PDB file of C-alpha atoms in Angstrom:
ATOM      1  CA  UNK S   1      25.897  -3.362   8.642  1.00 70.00           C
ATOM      2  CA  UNK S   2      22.654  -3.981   7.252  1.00 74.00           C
ATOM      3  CA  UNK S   3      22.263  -0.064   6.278  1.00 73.00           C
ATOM      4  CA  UNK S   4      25.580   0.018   5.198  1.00 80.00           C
ATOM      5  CA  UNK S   5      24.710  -2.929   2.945  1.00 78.00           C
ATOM      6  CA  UNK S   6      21.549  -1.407   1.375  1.00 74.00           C
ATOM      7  CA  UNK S   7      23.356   2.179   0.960  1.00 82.00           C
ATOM      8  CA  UNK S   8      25.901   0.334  -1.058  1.00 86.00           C
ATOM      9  CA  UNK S   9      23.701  -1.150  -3.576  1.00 85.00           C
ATOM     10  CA  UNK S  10      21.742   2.074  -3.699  1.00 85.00           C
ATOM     11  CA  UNK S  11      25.575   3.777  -4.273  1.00 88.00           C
ATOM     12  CA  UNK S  12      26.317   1.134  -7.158  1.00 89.00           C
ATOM     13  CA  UNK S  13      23.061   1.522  -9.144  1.00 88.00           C
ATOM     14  CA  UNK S  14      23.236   5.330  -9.207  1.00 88.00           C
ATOM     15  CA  UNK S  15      26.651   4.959 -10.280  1.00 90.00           C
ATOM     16  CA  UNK S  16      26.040   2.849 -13.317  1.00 89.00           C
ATOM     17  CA  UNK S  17      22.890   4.751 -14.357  1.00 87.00           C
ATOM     18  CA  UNK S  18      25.233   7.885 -14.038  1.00 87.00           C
ATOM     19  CA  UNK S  19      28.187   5.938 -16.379  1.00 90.00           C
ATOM     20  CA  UNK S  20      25.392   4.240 -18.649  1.00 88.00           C
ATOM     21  CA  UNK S  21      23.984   8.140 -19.525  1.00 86.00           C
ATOM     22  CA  UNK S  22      27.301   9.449 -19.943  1.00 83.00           C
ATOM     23  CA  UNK S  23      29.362   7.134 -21.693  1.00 84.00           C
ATOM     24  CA  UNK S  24      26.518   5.842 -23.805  1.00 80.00           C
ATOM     25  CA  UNK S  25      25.685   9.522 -24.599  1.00 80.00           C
ATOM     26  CA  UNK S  26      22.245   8.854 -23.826  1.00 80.00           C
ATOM     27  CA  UNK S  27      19.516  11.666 -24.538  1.00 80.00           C
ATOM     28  CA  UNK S  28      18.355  13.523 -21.045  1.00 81.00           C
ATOM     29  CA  UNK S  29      15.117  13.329 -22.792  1.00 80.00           C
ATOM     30  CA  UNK S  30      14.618   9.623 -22.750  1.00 84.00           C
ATOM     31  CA  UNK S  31      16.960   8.992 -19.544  1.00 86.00           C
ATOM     32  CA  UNK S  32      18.262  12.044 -17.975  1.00 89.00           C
ATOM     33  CA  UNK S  33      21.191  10.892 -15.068  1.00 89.00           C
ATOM     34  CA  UNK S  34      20.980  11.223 -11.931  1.00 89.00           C
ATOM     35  CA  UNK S  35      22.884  14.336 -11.160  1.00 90.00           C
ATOM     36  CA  UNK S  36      20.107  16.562 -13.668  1.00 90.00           C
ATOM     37  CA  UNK S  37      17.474  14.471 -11.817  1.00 90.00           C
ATOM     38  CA  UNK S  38      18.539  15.277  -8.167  1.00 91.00           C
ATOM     39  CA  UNK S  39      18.823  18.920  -9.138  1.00 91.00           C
ATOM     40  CA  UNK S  40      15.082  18.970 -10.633  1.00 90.00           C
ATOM     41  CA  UNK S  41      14.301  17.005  -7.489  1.00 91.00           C
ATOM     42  CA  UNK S  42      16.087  19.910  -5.343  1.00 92.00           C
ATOM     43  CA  UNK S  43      13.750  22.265  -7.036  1.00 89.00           C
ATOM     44  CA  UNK S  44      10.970  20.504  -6.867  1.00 88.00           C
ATOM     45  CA  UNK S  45      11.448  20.225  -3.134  1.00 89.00           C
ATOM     46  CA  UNK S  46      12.713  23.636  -2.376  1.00 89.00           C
ATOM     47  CA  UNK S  47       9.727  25.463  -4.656  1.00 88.00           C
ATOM     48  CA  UNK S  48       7.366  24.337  -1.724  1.00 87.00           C
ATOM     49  CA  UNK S  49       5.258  21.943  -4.776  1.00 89.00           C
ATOM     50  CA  UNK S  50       6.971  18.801  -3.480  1.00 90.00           C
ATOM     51  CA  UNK S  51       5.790  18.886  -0.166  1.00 92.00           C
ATOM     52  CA  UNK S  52       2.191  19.809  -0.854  1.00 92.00           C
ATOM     53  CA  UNK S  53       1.786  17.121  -3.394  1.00 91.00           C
ATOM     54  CA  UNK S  54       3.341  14.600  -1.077  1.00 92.00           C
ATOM     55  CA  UNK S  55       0.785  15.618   1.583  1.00 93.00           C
ATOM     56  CA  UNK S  56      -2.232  15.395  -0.419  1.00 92.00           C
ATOM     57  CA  UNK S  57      -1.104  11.819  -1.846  1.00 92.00           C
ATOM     58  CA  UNK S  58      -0.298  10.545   1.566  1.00 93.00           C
ATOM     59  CA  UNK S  59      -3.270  12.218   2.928  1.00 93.00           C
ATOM     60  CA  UNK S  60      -5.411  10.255   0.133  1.00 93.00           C
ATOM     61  CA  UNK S  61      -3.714   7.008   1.388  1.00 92.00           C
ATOM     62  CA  UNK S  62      -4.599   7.340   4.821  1.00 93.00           C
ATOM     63  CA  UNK S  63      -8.488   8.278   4.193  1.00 94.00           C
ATOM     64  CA  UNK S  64      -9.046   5.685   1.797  1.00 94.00           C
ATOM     65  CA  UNK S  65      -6.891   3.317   3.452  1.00 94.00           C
ATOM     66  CA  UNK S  66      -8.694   3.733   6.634  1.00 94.00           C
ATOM     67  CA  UNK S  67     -12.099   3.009   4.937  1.00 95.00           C
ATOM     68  CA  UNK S  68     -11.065  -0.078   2.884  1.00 94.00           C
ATOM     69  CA  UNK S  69      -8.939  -2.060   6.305  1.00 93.00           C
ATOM     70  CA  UNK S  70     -11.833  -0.705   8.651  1.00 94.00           C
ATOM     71  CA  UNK S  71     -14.764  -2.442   6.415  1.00 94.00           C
ATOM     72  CA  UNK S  72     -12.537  -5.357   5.560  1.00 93.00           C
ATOM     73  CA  UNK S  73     -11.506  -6.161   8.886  1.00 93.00           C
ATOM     74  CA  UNK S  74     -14.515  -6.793  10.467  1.00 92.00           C
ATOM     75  CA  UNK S  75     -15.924  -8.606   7.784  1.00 93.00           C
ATOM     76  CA  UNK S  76     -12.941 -10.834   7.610  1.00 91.00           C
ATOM     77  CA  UNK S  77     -13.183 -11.468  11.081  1.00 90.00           C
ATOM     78  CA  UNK S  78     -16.633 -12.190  11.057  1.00 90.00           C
ATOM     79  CA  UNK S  79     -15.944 -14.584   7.414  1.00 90.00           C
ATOM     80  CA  UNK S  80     -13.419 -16.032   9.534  1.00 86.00           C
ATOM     81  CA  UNK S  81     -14.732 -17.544  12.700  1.00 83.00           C
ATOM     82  CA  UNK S  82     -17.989 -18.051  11.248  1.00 86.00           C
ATOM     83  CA  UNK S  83     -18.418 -20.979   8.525  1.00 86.00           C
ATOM     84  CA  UNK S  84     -21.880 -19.969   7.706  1.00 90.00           C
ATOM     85  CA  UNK S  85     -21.091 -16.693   6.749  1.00 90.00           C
ATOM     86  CA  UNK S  86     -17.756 -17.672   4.986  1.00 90.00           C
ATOM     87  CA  UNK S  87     -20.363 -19.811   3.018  1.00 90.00           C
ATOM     88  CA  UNK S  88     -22.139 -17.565   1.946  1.00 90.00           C
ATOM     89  CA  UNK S  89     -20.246 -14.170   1.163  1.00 91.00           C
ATOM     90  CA  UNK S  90     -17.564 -15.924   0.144  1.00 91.00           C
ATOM     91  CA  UNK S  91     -18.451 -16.431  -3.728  1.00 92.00           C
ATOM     92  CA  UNK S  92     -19.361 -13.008  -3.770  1.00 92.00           C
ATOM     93  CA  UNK S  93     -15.773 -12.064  -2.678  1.00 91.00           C
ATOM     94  CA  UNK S  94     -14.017 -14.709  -5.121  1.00 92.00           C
ATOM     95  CA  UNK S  95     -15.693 -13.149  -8.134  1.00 92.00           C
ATOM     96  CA  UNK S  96     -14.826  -9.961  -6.923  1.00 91.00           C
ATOM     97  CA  UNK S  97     -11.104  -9.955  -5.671  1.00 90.00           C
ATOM     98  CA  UNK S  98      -9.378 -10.354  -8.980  1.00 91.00           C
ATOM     99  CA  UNK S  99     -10.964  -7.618 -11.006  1.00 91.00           C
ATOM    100  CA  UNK S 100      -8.329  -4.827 -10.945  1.00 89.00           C
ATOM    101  CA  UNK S 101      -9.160  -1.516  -8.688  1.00 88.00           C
ATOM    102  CA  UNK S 102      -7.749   0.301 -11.599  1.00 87.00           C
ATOM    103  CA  UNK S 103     -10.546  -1.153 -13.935  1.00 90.00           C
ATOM    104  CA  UNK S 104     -13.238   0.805 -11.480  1.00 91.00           C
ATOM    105  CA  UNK S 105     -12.167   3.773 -12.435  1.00 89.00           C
ATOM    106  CA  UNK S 106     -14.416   4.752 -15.483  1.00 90.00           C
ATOM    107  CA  UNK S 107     -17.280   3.743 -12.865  1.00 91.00           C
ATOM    108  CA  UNK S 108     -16.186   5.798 -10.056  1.00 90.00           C
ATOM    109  CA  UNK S 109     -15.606   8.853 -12.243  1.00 89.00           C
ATOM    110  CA  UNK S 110     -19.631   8.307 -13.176  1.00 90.00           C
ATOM    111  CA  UNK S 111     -20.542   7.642  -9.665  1.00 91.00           C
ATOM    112  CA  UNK S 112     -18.538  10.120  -7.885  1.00 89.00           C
ATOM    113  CA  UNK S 113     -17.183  12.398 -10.648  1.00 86.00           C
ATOM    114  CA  UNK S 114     -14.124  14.137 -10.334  1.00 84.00           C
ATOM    115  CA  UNK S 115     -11.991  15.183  -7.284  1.00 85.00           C
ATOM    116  CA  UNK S 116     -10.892  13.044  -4.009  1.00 88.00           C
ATOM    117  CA  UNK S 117     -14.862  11.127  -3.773  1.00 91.00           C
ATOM    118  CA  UNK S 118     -13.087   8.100  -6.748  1.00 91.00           C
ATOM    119  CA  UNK S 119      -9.368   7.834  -5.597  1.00 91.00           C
ATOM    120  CA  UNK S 120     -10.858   7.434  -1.682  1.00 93.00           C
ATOM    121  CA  UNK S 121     -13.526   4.692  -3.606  1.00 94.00           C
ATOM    122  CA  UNK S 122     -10.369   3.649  -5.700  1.00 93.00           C
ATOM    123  CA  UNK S 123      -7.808   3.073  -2.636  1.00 93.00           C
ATOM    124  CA  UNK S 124     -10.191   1.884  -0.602  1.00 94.00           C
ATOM    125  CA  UNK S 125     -11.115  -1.333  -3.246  1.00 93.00           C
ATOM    126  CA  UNK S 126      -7.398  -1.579  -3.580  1.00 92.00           C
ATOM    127  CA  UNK S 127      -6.874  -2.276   0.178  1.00 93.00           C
ATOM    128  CA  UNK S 128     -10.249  -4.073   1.042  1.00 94.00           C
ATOM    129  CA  UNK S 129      -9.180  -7.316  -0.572  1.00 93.00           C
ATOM    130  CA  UNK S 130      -5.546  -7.721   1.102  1.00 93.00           C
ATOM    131  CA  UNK S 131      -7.012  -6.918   4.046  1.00 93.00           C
ATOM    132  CA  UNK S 132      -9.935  -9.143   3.818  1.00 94.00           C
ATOM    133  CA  UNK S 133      -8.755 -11.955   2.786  1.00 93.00           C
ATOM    134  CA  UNK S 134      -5.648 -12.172   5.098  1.00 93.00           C
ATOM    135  CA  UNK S 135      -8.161 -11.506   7.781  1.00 92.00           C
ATOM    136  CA  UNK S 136     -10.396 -14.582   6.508  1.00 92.00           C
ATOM    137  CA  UNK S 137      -7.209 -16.440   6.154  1.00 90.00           C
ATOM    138  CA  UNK S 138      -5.630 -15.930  10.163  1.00 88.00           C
ATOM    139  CA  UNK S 139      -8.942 -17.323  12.075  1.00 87.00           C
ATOM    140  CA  UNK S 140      -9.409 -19.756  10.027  1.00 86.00           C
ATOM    141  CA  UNK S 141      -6.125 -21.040  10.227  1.00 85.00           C
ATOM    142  CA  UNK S 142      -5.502 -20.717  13.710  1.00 82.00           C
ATOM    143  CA  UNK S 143      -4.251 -23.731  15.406  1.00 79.00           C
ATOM    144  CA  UNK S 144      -7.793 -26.334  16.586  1.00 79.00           C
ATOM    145  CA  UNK S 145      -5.977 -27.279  19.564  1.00 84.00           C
ATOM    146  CA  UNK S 146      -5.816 -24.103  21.268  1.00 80.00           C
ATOM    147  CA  UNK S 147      -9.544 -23.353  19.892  1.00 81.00           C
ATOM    148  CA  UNK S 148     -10.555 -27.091  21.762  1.00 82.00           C
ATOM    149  CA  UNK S 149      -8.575 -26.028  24.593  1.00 85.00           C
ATOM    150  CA  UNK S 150     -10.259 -23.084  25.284  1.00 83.00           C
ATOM    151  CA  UNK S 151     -13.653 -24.452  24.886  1.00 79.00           C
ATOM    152  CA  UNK S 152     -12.645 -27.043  27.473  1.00 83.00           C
ATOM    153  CA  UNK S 153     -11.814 -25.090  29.744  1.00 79.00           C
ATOM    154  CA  UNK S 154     -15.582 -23.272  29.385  1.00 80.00           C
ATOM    155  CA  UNK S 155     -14.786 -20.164  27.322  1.00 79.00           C
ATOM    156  CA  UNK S 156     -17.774 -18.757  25.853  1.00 81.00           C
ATOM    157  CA  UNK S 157     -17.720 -17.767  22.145  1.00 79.00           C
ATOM    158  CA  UNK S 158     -16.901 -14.064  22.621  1.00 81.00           C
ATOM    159  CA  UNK S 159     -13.981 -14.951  25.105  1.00 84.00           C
ATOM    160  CA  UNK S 160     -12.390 -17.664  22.473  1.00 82.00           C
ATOM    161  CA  UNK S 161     -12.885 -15.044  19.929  1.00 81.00           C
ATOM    162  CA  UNK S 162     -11.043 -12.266  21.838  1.00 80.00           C
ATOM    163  CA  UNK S 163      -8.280 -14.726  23.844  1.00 82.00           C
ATOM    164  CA  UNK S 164      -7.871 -17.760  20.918  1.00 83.00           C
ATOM    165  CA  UNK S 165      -8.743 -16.155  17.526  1.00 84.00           C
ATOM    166  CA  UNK S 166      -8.076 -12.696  17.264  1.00 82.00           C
ATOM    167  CA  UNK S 167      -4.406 -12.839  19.003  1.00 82.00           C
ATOM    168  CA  UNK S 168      -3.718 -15.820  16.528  1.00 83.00           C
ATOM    169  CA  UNK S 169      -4.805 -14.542  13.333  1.00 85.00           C
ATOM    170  CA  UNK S 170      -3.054 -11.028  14.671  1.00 87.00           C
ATOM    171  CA  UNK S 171      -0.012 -11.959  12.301  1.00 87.00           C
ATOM    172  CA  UNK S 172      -2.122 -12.528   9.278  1.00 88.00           C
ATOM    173  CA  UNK S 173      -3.872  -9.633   9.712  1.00 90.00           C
ATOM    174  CA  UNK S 174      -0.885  -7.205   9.898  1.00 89.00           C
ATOM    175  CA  UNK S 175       0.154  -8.613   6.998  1.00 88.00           C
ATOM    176  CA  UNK S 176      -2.770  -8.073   5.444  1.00 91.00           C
ATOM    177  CA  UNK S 177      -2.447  -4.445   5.857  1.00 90.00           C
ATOM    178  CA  UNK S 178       0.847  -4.454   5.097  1.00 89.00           C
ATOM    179  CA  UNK S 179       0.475  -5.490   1.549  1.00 91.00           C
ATOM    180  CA  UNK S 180      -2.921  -3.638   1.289  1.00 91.00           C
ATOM    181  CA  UNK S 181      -1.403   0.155   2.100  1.00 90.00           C
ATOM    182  CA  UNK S 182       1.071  -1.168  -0.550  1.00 88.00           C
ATOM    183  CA  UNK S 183      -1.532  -1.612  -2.850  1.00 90.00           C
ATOM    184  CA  UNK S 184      -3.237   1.607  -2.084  1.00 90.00           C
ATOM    185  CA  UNK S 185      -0.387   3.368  -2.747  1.00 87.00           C
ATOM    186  CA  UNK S 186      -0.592   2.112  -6.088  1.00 87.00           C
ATOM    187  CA  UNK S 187      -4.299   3.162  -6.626  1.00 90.00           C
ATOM    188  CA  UNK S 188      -3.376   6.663  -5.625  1.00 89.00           C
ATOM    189  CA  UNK S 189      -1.150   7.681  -8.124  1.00 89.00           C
ATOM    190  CA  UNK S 190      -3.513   5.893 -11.373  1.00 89.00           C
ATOM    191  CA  UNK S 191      -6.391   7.762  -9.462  1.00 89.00           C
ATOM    192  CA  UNK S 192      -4.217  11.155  -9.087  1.00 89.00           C
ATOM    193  CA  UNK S 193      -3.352  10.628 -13.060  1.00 87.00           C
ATOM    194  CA  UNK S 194      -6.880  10.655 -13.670  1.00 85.00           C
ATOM    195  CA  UNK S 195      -9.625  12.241 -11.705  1.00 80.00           C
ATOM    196  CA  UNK S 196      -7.454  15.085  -9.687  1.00 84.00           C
ATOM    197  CA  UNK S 197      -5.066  18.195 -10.087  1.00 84.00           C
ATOM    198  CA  UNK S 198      -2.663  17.635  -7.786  1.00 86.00           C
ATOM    199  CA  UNK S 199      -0.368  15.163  -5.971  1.00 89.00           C
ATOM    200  CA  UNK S 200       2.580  13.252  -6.924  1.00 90.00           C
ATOM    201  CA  UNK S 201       0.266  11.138  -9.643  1.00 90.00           C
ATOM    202  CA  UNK S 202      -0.421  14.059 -11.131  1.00 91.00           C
ATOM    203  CA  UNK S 203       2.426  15.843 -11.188  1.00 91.00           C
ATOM    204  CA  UNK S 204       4.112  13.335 -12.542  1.00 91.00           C
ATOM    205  CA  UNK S 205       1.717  13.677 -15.746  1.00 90.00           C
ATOM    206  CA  UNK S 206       1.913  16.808 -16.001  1.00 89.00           C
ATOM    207  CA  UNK S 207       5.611  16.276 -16.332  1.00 89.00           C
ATOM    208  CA  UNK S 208       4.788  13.496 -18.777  1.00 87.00           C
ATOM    209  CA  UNK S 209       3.202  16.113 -21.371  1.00 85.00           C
ATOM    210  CA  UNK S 210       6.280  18.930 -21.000  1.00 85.00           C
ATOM    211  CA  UNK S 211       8.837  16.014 -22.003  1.00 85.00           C
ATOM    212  CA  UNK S 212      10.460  16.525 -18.287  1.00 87.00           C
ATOM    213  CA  UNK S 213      12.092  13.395 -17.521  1.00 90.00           C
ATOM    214  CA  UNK S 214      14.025  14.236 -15.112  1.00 89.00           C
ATOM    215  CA  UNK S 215      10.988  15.669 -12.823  1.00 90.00           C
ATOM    216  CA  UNK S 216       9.052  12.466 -14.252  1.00 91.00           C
ATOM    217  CA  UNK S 217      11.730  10.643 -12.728  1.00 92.00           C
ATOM    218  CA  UNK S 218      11.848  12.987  -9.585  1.00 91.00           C
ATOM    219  CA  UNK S 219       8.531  12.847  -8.391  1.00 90.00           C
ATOM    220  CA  UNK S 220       8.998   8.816  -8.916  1.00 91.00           C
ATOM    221  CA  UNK S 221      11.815   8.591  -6.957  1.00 90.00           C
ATOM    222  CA  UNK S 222       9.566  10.522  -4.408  1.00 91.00           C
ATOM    223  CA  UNK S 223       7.013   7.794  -4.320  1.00 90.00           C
ATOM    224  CA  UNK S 224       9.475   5.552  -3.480  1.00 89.00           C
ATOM    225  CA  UNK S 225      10.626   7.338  -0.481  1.00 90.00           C
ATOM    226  CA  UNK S 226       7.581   7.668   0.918  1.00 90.00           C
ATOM    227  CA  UNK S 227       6.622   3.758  -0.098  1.00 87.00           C
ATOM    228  CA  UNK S 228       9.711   3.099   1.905  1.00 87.00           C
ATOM    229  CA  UNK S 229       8.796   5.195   4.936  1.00 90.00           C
ATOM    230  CA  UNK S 230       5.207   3.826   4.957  1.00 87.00           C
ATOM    231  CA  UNK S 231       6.552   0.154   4.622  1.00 85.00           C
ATOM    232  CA  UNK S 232       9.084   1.126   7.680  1.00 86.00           C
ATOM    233  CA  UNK S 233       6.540   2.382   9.550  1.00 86.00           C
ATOM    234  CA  UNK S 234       4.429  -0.655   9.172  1.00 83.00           C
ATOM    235  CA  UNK S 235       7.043  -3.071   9.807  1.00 83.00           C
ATOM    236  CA  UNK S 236       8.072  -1.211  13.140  1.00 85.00           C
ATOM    237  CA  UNK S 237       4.574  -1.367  14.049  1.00 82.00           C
ATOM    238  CA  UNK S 238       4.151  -5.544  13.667  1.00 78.00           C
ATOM    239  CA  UNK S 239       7.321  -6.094  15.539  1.00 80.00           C
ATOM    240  CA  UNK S 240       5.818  -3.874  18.420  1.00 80.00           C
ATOM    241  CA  UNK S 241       2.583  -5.625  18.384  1.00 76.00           C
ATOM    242  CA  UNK S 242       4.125  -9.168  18.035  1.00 73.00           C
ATOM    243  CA  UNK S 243       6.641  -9.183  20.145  1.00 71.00           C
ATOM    244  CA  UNK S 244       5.100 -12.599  21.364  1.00 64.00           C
ATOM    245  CA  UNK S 245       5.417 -14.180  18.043  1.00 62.00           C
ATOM    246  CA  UNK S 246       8.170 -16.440  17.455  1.00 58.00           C
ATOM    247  CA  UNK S 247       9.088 -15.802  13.421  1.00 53.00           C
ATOM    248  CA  UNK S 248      12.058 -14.669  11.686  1.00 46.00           C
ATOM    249  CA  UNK S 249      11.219 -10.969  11.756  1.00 52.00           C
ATOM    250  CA  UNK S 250      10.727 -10.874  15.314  1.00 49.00           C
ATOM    251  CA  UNK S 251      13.805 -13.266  16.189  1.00 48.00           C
TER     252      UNK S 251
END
């Protein structure tokens, strides 16, 4: 029911853009309908161009994902169950985290120049902070009386850190990552627009300057599958992992 549910609103909007384009006699240029867009997308697919871009954004994603959550996470961990540190690398982080990974860019096209070297610096700022800060955020919330219990009972620091901390800030972390692929999917496609030739970022520009909305629109749509798959995928994996944890997602 609950596929049935999302299909149906999916059903209904394509519908209406399809009746807003016709009956409102709407230029393809500025909004082509859906129909003239799933037939570009069929090409696009079928000429072998989809899939390669697809690859090489996704591929982007996972290398630069994998080196913002695996510096973050440690750090976090370490900000997190130590106050001293958290003291002291926190103002660093505060004047850091809201400056935009998209504002980096004219600096990592000097430091790195063209190519993959700036979108892996780009994705990897846009999923260190998520990451880092949910990480921060899950030891040092974790519930004192299961931190006092613990010590009671004798547990030295790296056994409350391993049997107290980490499984309780587990839930903040995953979220963390959660929202931080998210957010490097968003620094792909800005860095793909700018520093490389090819991917779904790209293509879509290239689209952009040949006035093809309807592969504009295509290779959007595209993003959004694979945002969707990725989001799945990550969602399957915290209800695996927290099978333990009593919240809604997991009831």
């Amino acid at each position: 029911m609950r596929l049935l549910r999302s299909t149906a609103v999916i059903a209904v909007a394509l519908v209406g853009w399809e009746l807003v384009c016709r009956l409102a006699h709407v230029s393809p240029a500025i909004l082509p309908p859906p129909t003239q867009v799933a037939r570009k997308w069929a090409e696009y697919l079928t000429s072998g161009e989809l899939p390669r871009d697809a690859f090489a954004t996704v591929a982007r994603v996972a290398v630069g994902f994998a080196i913002g959550a695996g510096l973050a996470l440690p750090l976090g961990l370490w900000m997190g169950a130590m106050s001293k540190v958290y003291e002291v690398f926190n103002p660093v982080v505060q004047i850091l985290r809201p400056i935009p990974p998209i504002a980096f860019i004219p600096l990592a096209i000097l430091w790195f120049g063209l190519g993959n070297p700036p979108a892996f610096f780009l994705i990897a700022l846009g999923a260190f902070f998520p990451v880092l800060m949910n990480s921060i955020a899950g030891v040092r919330n974790v519930d004192a009386i299961y931190v006092r219990a613990a010590q009671n009972l004798g547990a030295s620091p790296a056994t409350l850190f391993r049997r107290v901390l980490l499984p309780g800030a587990m839930p903040s972390i995953l979220a963390g990552m959660r929202v931080g692929i998210g957010v490097a999917f968003i620094c792909v496609i800005v860095a793909e627009m700018i520093a490389v030739n090819n991917g779904l970022g790209y293509r879509i520009l290239e689209a952009r300057e040949y006035f093809w909305s309807d592969k504009i629109l295509a290779g959007m749509i595209s993003i959004g599958v694979i945002g969707l798959a990725i989001d799945t995928g990550m969602a399957l994996l915290n209800q695996r992992l927290l099978r333990w944890h009593r919240g809604l997602e997991n009831a």
